[in-house]
Tab-separated table of C-alpha atoms and ligand atoms in Angstrom:
chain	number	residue	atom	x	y	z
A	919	UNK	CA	0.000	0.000	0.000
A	920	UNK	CA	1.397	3.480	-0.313
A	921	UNK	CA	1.511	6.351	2.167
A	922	UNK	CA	-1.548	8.608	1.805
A	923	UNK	CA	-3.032	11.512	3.057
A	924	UNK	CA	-6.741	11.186	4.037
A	925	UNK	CA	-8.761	14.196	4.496
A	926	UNK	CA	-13.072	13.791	5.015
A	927	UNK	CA	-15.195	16.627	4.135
A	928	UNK	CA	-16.870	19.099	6.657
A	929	UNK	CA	-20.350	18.306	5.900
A	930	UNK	CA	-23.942	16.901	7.181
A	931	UNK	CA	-25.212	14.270	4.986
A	932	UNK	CA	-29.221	12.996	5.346
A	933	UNK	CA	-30.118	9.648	3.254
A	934	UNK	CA	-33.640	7.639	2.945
A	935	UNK	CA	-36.619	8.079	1.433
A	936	UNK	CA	-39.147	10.886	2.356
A	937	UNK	CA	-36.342	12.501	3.961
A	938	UNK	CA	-37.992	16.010	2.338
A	939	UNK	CA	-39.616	16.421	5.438
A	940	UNK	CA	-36.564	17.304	7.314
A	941	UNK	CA	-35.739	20.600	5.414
A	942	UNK	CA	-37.553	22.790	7.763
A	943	UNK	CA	-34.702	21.367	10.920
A	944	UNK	CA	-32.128	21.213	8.839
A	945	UNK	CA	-32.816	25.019	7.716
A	946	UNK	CA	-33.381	26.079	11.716
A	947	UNK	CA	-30.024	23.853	12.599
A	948	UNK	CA	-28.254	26.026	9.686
A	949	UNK	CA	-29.758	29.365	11.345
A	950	UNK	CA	-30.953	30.184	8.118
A	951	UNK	CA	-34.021	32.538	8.007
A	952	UNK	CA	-34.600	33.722	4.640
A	953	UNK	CA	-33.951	30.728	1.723
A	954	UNK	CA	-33.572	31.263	-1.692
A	955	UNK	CA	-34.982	28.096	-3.753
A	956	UNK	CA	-33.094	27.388	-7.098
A	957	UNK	CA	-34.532	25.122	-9.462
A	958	UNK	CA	-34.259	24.288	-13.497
A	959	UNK	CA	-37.696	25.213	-15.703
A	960	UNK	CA	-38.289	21.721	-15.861
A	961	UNK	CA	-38.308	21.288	-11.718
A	962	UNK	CA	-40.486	24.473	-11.182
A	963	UNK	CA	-42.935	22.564	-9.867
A	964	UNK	CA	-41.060	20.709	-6.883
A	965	UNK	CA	-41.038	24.527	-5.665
A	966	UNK	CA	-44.243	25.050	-4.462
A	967	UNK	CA	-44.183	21.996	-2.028
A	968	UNK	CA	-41.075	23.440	-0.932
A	969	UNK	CA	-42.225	26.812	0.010
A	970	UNK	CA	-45.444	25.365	1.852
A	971	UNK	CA	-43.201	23.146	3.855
A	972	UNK	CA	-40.496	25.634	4.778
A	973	UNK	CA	-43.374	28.437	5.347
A	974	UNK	CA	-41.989	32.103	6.392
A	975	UNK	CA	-38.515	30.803	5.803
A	976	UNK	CA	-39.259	30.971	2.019
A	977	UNK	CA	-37.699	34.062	0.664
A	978	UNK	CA	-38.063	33.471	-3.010
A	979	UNK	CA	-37.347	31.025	-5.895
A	980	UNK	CA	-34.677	31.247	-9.119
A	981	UNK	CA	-35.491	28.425	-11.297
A	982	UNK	CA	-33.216	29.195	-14.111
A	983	UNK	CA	-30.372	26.899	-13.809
A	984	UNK	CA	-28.894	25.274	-17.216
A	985	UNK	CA	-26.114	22.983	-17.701
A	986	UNK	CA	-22.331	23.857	-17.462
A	987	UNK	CA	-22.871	27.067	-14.881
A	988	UNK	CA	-23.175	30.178	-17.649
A	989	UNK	CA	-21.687	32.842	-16.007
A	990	UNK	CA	-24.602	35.318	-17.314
A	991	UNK	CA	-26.982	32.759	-15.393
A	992	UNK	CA	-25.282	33.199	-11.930
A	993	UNK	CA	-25.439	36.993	-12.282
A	994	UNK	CA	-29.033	36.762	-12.907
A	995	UNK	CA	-29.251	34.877	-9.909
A	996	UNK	CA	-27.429	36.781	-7.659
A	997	UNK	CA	-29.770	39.835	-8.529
A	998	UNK	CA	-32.207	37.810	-7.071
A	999	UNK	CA	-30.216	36.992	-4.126
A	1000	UNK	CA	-29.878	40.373	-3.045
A	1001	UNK	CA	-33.163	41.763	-3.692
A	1002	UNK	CA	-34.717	39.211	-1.801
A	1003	UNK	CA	-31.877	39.440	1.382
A	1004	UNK	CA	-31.858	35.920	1.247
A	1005	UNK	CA	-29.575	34.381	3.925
A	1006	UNK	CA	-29.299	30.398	2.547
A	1007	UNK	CA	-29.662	28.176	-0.399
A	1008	UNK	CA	-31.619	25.282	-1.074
A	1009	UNK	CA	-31.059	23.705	-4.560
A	1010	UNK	CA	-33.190	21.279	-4.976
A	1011	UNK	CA	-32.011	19.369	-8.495
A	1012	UNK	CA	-29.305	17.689	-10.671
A	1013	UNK	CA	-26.213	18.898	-11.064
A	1014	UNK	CA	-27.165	22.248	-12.935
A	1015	UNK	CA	-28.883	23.047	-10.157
A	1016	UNK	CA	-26.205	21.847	-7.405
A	1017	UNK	CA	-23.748	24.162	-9.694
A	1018	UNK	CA	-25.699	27.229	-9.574
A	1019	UNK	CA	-26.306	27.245	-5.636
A	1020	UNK	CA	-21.928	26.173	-5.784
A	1021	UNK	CA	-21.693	29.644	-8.479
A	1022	UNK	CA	-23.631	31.850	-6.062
A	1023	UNK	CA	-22.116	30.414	-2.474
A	1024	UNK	CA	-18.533	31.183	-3.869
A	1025	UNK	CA	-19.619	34.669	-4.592
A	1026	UNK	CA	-21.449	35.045	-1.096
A	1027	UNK	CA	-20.455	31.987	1.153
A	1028	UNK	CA	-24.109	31.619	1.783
A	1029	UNK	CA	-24.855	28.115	3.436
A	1030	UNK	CA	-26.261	25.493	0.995
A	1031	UNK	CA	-28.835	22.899	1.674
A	1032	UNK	CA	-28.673	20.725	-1.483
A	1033	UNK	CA	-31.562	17.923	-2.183
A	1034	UNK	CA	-29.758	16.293	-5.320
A	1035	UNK	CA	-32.315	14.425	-7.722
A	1036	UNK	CA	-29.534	12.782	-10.050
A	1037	UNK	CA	-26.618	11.068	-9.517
A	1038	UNK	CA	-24.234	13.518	-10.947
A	1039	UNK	CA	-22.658	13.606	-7.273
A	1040	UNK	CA	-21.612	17.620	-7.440
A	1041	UNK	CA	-23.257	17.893	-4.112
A	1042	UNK	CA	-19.971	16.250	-2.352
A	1043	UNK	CA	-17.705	18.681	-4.027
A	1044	UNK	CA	-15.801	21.721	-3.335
A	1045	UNK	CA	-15.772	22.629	-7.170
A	1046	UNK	CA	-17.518	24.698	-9.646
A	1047	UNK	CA	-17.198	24.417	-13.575
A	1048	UNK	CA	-18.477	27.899	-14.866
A	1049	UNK	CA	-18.996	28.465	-18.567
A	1050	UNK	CA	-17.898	31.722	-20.296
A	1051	UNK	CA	-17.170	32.705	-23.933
A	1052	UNK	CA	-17.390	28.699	-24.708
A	1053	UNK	CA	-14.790	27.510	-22.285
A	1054	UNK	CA	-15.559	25.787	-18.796
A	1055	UNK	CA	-13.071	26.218	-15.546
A	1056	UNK	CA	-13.255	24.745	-12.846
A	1057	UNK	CA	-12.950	26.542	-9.290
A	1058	UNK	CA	-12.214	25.037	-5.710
A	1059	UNK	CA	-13.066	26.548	-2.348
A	1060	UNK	CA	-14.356	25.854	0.914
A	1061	UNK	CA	-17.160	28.556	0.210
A	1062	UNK	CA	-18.319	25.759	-2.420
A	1063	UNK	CA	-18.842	23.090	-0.875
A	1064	UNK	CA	-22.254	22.577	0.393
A	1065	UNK	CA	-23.057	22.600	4.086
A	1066	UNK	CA	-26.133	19.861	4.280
A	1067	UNK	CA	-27.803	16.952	1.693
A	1068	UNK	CA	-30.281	15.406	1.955
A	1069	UNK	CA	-30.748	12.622	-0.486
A	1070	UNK	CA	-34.491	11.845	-0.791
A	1071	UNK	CA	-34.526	8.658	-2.929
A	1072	UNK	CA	-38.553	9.890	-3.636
A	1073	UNK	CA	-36.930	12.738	-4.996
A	1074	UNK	CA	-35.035	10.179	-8.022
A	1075	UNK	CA	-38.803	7.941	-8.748
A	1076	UNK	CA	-39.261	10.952	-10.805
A	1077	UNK	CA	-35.390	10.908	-13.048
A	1078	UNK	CA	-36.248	9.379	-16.839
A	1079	UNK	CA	-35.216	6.100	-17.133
A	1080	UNK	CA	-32.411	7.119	-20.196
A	1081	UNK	CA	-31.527	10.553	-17.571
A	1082	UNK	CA	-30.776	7.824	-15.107
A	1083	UNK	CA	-28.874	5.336	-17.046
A	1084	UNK	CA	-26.453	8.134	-18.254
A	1085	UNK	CA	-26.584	10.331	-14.716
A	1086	UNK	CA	-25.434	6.605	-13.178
A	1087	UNK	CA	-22.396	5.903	-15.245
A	1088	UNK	CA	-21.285	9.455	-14.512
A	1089	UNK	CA	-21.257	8.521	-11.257
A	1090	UNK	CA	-19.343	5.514	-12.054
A	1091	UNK	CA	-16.631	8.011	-13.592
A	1092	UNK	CA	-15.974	9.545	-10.496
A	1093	UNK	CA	-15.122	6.207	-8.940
A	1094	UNK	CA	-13.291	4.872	-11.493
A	1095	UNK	CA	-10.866	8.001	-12.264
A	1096	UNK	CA	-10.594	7.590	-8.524
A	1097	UNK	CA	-9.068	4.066	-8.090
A	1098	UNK	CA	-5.987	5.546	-10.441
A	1099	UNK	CA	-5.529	9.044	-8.756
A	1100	UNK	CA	-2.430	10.003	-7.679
A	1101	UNK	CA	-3.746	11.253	-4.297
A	1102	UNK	CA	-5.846	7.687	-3.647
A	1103	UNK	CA	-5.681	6.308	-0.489
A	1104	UNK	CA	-7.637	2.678	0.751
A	1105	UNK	CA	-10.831	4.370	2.377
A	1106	UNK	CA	-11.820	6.259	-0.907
A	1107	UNK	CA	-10.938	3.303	-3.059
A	1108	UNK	CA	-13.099	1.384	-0.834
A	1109	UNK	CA	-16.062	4.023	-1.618
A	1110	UNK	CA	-15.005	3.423	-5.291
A	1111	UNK	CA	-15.546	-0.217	-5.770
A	1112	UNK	CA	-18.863	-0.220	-3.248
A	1113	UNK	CA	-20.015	2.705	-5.476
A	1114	UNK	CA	-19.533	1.412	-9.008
A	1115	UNK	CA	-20.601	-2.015	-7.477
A	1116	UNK	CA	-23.936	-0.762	-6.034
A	1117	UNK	CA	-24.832	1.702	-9.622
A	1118	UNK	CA	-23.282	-1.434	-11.845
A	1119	UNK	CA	-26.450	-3.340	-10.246
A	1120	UNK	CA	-29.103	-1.207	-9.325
A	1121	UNK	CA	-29.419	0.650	-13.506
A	1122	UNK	CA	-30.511	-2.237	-15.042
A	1123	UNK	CA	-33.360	-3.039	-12.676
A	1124	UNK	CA	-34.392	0.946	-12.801
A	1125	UNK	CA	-34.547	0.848	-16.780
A	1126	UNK	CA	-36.415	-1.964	-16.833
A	1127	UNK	CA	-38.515	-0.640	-13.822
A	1128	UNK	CA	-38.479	2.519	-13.105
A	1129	UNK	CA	-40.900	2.310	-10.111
A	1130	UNK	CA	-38.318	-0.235	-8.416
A	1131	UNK	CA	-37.595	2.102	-5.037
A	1132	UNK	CA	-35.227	-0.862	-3.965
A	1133	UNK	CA	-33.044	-0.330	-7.242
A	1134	UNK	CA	-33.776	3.542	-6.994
A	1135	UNK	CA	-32.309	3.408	-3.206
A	1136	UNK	CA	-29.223	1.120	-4.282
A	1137	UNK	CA	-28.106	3.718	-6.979
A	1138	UNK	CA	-28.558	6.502	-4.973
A	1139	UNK	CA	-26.632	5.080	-2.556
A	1140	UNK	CA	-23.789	4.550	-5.349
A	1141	UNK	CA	-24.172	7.909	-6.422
A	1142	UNK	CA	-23.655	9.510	-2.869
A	1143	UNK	CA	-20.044	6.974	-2.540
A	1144	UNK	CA	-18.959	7.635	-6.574
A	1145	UNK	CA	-20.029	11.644	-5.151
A	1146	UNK	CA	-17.285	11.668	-2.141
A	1147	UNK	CA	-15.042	10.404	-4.363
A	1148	UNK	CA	-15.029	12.972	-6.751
A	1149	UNK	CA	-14.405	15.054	-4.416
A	1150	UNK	CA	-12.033	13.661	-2.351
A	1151	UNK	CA	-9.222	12.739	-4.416
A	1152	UNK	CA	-7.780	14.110	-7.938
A	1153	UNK	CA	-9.479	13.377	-11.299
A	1154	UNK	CA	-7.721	12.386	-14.911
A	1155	UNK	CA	-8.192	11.859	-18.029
A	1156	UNK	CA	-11.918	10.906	-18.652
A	1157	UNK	CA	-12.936	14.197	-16.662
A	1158	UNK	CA	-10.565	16.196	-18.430
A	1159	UNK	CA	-12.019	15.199	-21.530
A	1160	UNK	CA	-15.101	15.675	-21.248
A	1161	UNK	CA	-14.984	19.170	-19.505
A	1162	UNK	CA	-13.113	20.072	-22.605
A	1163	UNK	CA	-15.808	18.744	-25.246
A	1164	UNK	CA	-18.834	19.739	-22.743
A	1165	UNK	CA	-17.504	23.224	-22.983
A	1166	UNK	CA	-16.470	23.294	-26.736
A	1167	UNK	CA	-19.546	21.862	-27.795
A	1168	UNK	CA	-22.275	22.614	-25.682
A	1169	UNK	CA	-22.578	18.592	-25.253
A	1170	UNK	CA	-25.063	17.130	-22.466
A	1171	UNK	CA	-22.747	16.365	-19.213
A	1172	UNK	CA	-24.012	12.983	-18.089
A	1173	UNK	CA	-24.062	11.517	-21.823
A	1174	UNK	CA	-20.670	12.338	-22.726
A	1175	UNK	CA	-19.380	10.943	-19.650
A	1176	UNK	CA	-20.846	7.696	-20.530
A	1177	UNK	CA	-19.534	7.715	-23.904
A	1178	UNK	CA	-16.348	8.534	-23.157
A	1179	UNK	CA	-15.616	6.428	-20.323
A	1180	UNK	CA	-14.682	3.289	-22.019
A	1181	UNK	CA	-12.468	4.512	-24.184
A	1182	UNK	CA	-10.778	6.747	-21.304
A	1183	UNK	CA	-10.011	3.873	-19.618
A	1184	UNK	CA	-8.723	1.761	-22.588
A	1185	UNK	CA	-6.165	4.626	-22.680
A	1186	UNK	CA	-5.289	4.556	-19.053
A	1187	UNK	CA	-5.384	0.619	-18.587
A	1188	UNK	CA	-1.772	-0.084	-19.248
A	1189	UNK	CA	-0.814	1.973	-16.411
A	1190	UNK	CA	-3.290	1.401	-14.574
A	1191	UNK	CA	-3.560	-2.414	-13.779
A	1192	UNK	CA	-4.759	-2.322	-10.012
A	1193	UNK	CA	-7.103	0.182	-10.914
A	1194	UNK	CA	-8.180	-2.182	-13.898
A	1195	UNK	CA	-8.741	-5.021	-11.856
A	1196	UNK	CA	-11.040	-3.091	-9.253
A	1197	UNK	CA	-13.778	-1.555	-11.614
A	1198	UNK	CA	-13.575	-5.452	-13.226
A	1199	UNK	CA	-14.124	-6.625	-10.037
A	1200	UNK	CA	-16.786	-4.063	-9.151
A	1201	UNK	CA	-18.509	-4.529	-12.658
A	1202	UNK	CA	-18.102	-8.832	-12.440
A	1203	UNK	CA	-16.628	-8.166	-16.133
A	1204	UNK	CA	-13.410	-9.433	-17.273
A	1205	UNK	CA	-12.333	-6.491	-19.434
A	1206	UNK	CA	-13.460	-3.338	-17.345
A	1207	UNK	CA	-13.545	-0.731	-20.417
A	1208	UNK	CA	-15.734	-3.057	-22.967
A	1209	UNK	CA	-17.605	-3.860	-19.711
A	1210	UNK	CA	-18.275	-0.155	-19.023
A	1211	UNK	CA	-19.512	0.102	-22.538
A	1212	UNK	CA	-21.735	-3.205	-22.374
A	1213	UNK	CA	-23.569	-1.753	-19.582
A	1214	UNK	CA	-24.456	1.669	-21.676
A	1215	UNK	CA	-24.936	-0.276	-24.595
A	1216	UNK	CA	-27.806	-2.227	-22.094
A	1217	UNK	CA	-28.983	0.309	-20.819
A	1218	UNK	CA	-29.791	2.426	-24.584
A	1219	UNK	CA	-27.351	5.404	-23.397
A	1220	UNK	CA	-25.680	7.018	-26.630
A	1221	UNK	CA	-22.121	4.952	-27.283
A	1222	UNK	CA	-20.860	7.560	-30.078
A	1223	UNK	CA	-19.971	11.966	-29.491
A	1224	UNK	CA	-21.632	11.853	-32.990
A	1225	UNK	CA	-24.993	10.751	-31.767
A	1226	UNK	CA	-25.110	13.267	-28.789
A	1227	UNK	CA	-24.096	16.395	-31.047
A	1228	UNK	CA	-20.535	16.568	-31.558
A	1229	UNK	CA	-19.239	17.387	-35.098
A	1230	UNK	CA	-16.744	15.231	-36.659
A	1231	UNK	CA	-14.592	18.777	-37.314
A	1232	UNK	CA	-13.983	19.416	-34.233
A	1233	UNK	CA	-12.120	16.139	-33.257
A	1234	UNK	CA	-8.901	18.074	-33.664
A	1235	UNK	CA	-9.880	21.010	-31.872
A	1236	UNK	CA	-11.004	18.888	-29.139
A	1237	UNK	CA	-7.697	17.248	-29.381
A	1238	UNK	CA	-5.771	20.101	-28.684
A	1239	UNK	CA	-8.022	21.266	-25.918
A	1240	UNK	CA	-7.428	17.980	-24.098
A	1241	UNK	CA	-3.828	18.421	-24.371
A	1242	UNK	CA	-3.376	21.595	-23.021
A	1243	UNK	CA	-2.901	22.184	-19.275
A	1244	UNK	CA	-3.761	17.900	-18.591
A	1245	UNK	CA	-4.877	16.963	-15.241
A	1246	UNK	CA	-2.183	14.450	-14.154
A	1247	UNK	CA	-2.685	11.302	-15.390
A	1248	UNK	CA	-1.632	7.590	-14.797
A	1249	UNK	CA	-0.900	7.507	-18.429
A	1250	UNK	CA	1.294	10.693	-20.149
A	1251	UNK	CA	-0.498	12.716	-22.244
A	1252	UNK	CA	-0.030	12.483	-26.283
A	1253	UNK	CA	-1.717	14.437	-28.704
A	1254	UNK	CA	-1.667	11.385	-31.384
A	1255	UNK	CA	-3.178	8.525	-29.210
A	1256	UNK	CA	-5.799	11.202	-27.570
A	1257	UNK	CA	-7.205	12.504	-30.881
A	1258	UNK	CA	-7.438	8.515	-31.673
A	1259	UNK	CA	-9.366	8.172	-28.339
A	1260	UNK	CA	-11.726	10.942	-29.448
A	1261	UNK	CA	-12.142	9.861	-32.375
A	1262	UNK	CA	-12.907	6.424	-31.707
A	1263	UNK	CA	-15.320	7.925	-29.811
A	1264	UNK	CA	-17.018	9.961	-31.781
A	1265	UNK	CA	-17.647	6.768	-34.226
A	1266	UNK	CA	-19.079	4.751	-31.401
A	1267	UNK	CA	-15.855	1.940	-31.486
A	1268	UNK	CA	-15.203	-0.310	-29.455
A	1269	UNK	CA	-12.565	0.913	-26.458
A	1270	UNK	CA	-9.231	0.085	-27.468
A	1271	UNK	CA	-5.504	0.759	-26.521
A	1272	UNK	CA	-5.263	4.048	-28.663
A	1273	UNK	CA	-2.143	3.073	-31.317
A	1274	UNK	CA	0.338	5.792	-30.302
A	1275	UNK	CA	1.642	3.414	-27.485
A	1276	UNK	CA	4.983	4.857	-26.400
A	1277	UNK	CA	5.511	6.355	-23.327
A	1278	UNK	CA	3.181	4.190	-21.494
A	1279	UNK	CA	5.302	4.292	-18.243
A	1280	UNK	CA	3.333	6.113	-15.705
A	1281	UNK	CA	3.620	9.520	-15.318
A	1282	UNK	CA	4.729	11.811	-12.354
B	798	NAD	P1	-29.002	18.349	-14.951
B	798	NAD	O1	-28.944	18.812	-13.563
B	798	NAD	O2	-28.870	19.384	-16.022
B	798	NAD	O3	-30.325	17.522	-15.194
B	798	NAD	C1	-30.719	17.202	-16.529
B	798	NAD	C2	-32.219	17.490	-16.688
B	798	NAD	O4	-32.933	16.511	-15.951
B	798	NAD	C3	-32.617	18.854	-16.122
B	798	NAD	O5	-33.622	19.398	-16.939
B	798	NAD	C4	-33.187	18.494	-14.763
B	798	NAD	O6	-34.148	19.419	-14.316
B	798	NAD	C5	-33.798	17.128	-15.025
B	798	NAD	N1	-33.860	16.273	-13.845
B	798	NAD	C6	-32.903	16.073	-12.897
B	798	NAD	N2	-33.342	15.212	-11.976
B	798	NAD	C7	-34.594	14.842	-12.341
B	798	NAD	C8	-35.579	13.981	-11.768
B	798	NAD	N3	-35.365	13.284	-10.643
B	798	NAD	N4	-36.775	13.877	-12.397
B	798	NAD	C9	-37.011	14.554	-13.556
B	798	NAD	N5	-36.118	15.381	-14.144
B	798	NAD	C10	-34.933	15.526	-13.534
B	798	NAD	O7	-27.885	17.225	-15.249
B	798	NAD	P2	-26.856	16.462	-14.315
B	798	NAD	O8	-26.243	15.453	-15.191
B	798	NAD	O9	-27.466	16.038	-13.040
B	798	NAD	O10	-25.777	17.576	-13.960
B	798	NAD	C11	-24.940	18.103	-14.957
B	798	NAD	C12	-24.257	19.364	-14.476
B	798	NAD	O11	-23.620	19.127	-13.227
B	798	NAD	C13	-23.170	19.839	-15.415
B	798	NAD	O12	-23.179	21.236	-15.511
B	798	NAD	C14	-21.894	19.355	-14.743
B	798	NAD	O13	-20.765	20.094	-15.092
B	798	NAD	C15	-22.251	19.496	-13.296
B	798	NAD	N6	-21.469	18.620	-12.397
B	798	NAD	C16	-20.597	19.216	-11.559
B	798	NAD	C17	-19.853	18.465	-10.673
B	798	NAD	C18	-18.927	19.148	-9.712
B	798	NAD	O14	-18.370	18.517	-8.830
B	798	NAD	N7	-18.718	20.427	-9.834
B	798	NAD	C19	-20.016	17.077	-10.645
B	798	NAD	C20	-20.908	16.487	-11.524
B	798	NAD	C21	-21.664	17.273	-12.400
């Protein structure tokens, strides 16, 4: 085993099902007085139970959160923050959502109460990606992270059956990229494996049956591990990639983290091998990458960047994106073998050691 440093995150975490119900205590035990509710257009309508439950604590609602954090979006919101003196946050959504309550706490250090309805696992992060002019950053603070969650598993019944396949292996991402980190250390790889394990299992069931709340609890459950890992310990490759074509493209988050998954890991596998051998372990597949893209292939997520938007000309651009400034990586970096990965995966291939195979020691 090597040394590590091991470091767990200040925050109050609330799991079950009907677990709504505690939002009025966990707003008193936060001592806020005055929430502001954020929510995306299509979630308006979990507002209204909200504000009857939460009463003269209710200072208003925002519910124009979008993917990848627009900058112009947070600004809108924070007009609302101040004219309405609000004092908290409650985000009560995916990721978008989670991001935009992240976006306005940086700017205010409001607390955050965060009910997360995917499994996109931004609630367990001290990051924000913001979008601007086309290009997405990433941000770390305390300020970001959110004080309280409370995962409502009632709250996910509701989460398409295709949202949840591809919010799911997302999740998975996190956990993989997590067993390979340079920063790992036993308890998060632990999270890892029980994470990927526990999602691996419970998507089939909720794609075949969406109603299943024993499935729906197991992912969530998945979600919340894959979610602390993420933020715990460094990410790579996959989540370099697909900030860079999210933000180039305008591509849907969770879907391009299931396509590009596979085909991450084919790159990273030579260097890689304990890593390898958990996920395979935690999938019960021999050959964790075409595994990985088995299970989105079951589950009808998209398996090509061409089906989900991206056009073939901008595999190069994307290329050179990915190069530039790389996370650290198991793997090095090279231009040739990553504009093979991407473009492997915009056709839909199958995962596979990209050809450029020097320098496959692992990097430092
Ligand atoms: P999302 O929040 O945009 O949700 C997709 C759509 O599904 C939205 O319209 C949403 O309202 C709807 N939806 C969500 N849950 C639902 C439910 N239970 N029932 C019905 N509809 C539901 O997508 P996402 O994949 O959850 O999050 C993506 C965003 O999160 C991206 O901007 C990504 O960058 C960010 N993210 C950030 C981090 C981080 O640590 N900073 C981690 C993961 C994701």
């Amino acid at each position: 085993m090597q040394d590590f440093v091991y470091q767990s995150a200040p925050m109050r975490v609330v799991f079950g099902a009907g677990t709504l119900r505690q939002l009025p205590y966990e707003l008193s035990h936060l001592g806020v007085t005055s929430a502001l509710v954020l929510a995306t257009p299509r979630q308006k309508d979990l507002v209204a139970g909200i504000r009857e439950m939460i009463g003269e604590r209710f200072a208003g609602v925002f519910t124009g959160a979008v993917m990848h954090t627009p900058v112009e979006v947070t600004e809108r919101a924070m007009e609302t923050v101040r004219d309405m003196r609000a004092d908290g946050l409650v985000a009560i959504g995916g990721g978008s959502t989670t991001g935009l309550g992240k976006a306005i706490a940086l700017r205010t250090d409001l607390p955050q109460i965060v009910l997360p309805t995917s499994y996109s696992g931004s609630e367990m992060t001290p990051v924000v990606g913001q979008t601007s002019g086309g290009i997405k950053t990433t941000q770390s603070s305390p300020k970001i992270l959110p004080e309280t969650v409370i995962y409502d598993v009632d709250l996910t019944m509701t989460m398409p059956p295709k949202l949840s396949a591809t919010s799911g292996i997302n999740a998975i991402a996190h956990a993989v990229e997590a067993l390979y980190a340079r920063d790992r250390n036993p308890l998060i790889s632990l999270m890892a494996e029980e994470g990927i394990r526990a999602l691996a299992q419970a998507l089939p069931t909720i794609c075949a049956q969406p109603n299943d709340k024993t499935a729906r609890t197991g992912a969530l459950y998945g979600a919340w591990l894959c979610g602390i890992c993420l933020g715990a310990v460094g990410m790579a490759l996959h989540h370099k990639l697909c900030h860079a074509l999210g933000g180039l493209f305008n591509l849907p988050h969770a879907e391009t983290h299931t396509v590009v998954l596979p085909h991450a890991l084919a790159y990273n596998a030579p260097a890689a091998p304990d890593a390898m051998a958990q996920v395979a372990a935690a999938l019960g597949e021999p050959d964790p990458a075409l595994g990985l893209q088995d299970l989105a292939r079951k589950l009808g997520s998209p398996l090509s960047l061409r089906e989900i938007g991206m056009p073939e000309s901008g595999i190069d651009q994307a290329a050179d994106l990915a190069v530039k400034n790389p996370y650290w990586n198991p793997r090095p970096i090279e231009r040739a073998a990553i504009r093979e990965l991407i473009a492997r995966a915009w056709r839909g291939d199958a995962p596979r050691l990209s050809c450029a195979g020097a320098g496959l020691a692992t990097s430092t």
